[in-house]
CSV table of C-alpha atoms in Angstrom, one decimal:
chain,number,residue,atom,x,y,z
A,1,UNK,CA,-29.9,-27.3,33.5
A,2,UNK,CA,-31.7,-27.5,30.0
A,3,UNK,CA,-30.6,-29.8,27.5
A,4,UNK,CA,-29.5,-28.1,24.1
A,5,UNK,CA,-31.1,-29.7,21.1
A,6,UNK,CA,-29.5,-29.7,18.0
A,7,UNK,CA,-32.7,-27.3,16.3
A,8,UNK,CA,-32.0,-23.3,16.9
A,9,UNK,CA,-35.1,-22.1,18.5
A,10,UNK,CA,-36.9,-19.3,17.6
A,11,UNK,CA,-35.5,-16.6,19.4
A,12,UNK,CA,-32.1,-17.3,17.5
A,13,UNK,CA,-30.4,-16.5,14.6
A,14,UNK,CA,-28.8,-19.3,12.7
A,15,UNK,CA,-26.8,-17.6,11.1
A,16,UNK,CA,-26.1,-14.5,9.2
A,17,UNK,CA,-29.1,-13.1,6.9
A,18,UNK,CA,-28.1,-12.4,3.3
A,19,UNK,CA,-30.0,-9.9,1.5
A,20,UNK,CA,-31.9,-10.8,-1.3
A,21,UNK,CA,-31.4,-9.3,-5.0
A,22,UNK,CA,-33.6,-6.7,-4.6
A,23,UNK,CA,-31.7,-5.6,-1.4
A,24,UNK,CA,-28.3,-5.6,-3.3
A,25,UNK,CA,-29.7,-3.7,-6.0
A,26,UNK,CA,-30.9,-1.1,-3.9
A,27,UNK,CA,-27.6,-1.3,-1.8
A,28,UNK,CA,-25.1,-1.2,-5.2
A,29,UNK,CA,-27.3,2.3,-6.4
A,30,UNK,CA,-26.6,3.7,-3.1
A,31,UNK,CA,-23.0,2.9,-2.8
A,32,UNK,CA,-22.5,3.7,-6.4
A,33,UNK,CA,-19.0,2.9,-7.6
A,34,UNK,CA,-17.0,3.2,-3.9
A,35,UNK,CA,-18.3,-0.3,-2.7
A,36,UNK,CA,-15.1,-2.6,-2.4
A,37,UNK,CA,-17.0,-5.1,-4.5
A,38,UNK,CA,-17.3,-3.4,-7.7
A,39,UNK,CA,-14.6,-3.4,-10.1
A,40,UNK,CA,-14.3,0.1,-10.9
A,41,UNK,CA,-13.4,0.2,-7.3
A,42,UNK,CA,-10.8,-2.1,-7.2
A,43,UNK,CA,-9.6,-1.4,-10.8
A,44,UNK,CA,-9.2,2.6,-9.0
A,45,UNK,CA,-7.1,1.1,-6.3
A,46,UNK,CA,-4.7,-1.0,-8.9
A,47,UNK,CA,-4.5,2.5,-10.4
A,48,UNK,CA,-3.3,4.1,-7.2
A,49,UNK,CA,-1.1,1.1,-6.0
A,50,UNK,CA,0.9,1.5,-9.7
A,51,UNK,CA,0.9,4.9,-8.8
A,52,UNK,CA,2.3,4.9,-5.6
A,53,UNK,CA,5.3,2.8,-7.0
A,54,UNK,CA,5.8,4.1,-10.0
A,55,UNK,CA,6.6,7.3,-7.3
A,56,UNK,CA,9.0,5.8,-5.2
A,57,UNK,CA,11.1,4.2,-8.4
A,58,UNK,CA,10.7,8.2,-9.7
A,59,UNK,CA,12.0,9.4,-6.1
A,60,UNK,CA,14.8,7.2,-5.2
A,61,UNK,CA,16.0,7.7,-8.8
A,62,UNK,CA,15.8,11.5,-9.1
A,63,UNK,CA,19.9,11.5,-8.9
A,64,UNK,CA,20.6,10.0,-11.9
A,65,UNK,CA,17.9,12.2,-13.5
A,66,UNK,CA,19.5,15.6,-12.4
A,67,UNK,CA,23.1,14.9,-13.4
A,68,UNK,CA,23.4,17.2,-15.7
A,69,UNK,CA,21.9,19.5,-13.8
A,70,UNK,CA,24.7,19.0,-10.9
A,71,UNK,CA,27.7,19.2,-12.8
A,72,UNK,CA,26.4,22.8,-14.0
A,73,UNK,CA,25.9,24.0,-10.9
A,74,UNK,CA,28.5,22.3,-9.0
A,75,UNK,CA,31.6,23.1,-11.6
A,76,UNK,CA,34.2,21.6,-9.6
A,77,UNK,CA,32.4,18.4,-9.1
A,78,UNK,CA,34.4,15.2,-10.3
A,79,UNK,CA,32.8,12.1,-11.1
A,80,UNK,CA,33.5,10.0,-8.5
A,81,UNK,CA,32.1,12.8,-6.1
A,82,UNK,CA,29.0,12.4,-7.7
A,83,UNK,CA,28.7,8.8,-7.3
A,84,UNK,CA,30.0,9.3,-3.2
A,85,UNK,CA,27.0,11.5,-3.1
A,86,UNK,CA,24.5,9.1,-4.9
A,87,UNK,CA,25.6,6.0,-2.7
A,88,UNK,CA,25.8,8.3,0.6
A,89,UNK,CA,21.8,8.6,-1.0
A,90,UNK,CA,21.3,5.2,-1.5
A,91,UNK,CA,23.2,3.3,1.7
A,92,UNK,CA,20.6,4.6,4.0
A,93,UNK,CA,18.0,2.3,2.2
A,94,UNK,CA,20.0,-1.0,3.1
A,95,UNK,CA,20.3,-0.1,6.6
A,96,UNK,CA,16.4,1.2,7.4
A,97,UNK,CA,14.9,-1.7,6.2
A,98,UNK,CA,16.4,-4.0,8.9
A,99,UNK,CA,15.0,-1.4,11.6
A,100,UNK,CA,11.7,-0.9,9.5
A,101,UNK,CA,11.0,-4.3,9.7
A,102,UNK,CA,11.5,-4.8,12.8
A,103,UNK,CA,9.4,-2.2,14.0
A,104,UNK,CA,6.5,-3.3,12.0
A,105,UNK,CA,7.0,-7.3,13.2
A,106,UNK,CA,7.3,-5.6,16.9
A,107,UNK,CA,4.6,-3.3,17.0
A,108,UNK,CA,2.3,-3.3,14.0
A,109,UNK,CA,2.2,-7.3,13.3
A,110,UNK,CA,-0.5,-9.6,13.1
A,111,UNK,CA,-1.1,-10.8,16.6
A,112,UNK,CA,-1.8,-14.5,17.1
């Protein structure tokens, strides 16, 4: 069996090859703005992630934001109706986290 000096030989890699700056120059004009490295990439996906909670605040409070519009329509509708309603809205979201969780450590979770 060959002994394995501590020098790669020449039909080996030693490591990964980096390209040089005219490579990444070449490389950022093609990509443009949609590589992960530039900022006006990431700065876009801060912008959506703000977005996408700003959303779900909006969603989960669209109750309080059409009470007005519920006693109008529903005339006979007392107040502490409209709060039964609004917490019969709300209870679900204590309860699904617990399962949502678990389904994500169970199924979608980093394996070690």
């Amino acid at each position: 069996m060959p002994s394995k000096s501590n020098t790669p030989d020449s039909t080996t890699s030693p490591g990964p090859r980096f390209p040089d700056e005219e490579e990444e120059r070449d490389i950022e004009q093609e990509v443009g703005c949609c590589h992960p490295t530039r900022n006006t990439y990431r700065y876009f996906a801060l912008f959506l992630i703000c977005m996408l909670t700003f959303g779900q605040y909006y969603c989960y409070d669209i109750p309080g934001a059409l009470k007005s519009i519920f006693f109008q329509h529903f005339t006979g509708l007392t107040q502490l109706q409209y709060n039964l309603l609004y917490s019969l809205y709300s209870w679900p979201n204590t309860v699904l986290v617990f399962f949502g969780g678990y389904f994500i450590d169970k199924y979608l979770g980093v394996r070690w």
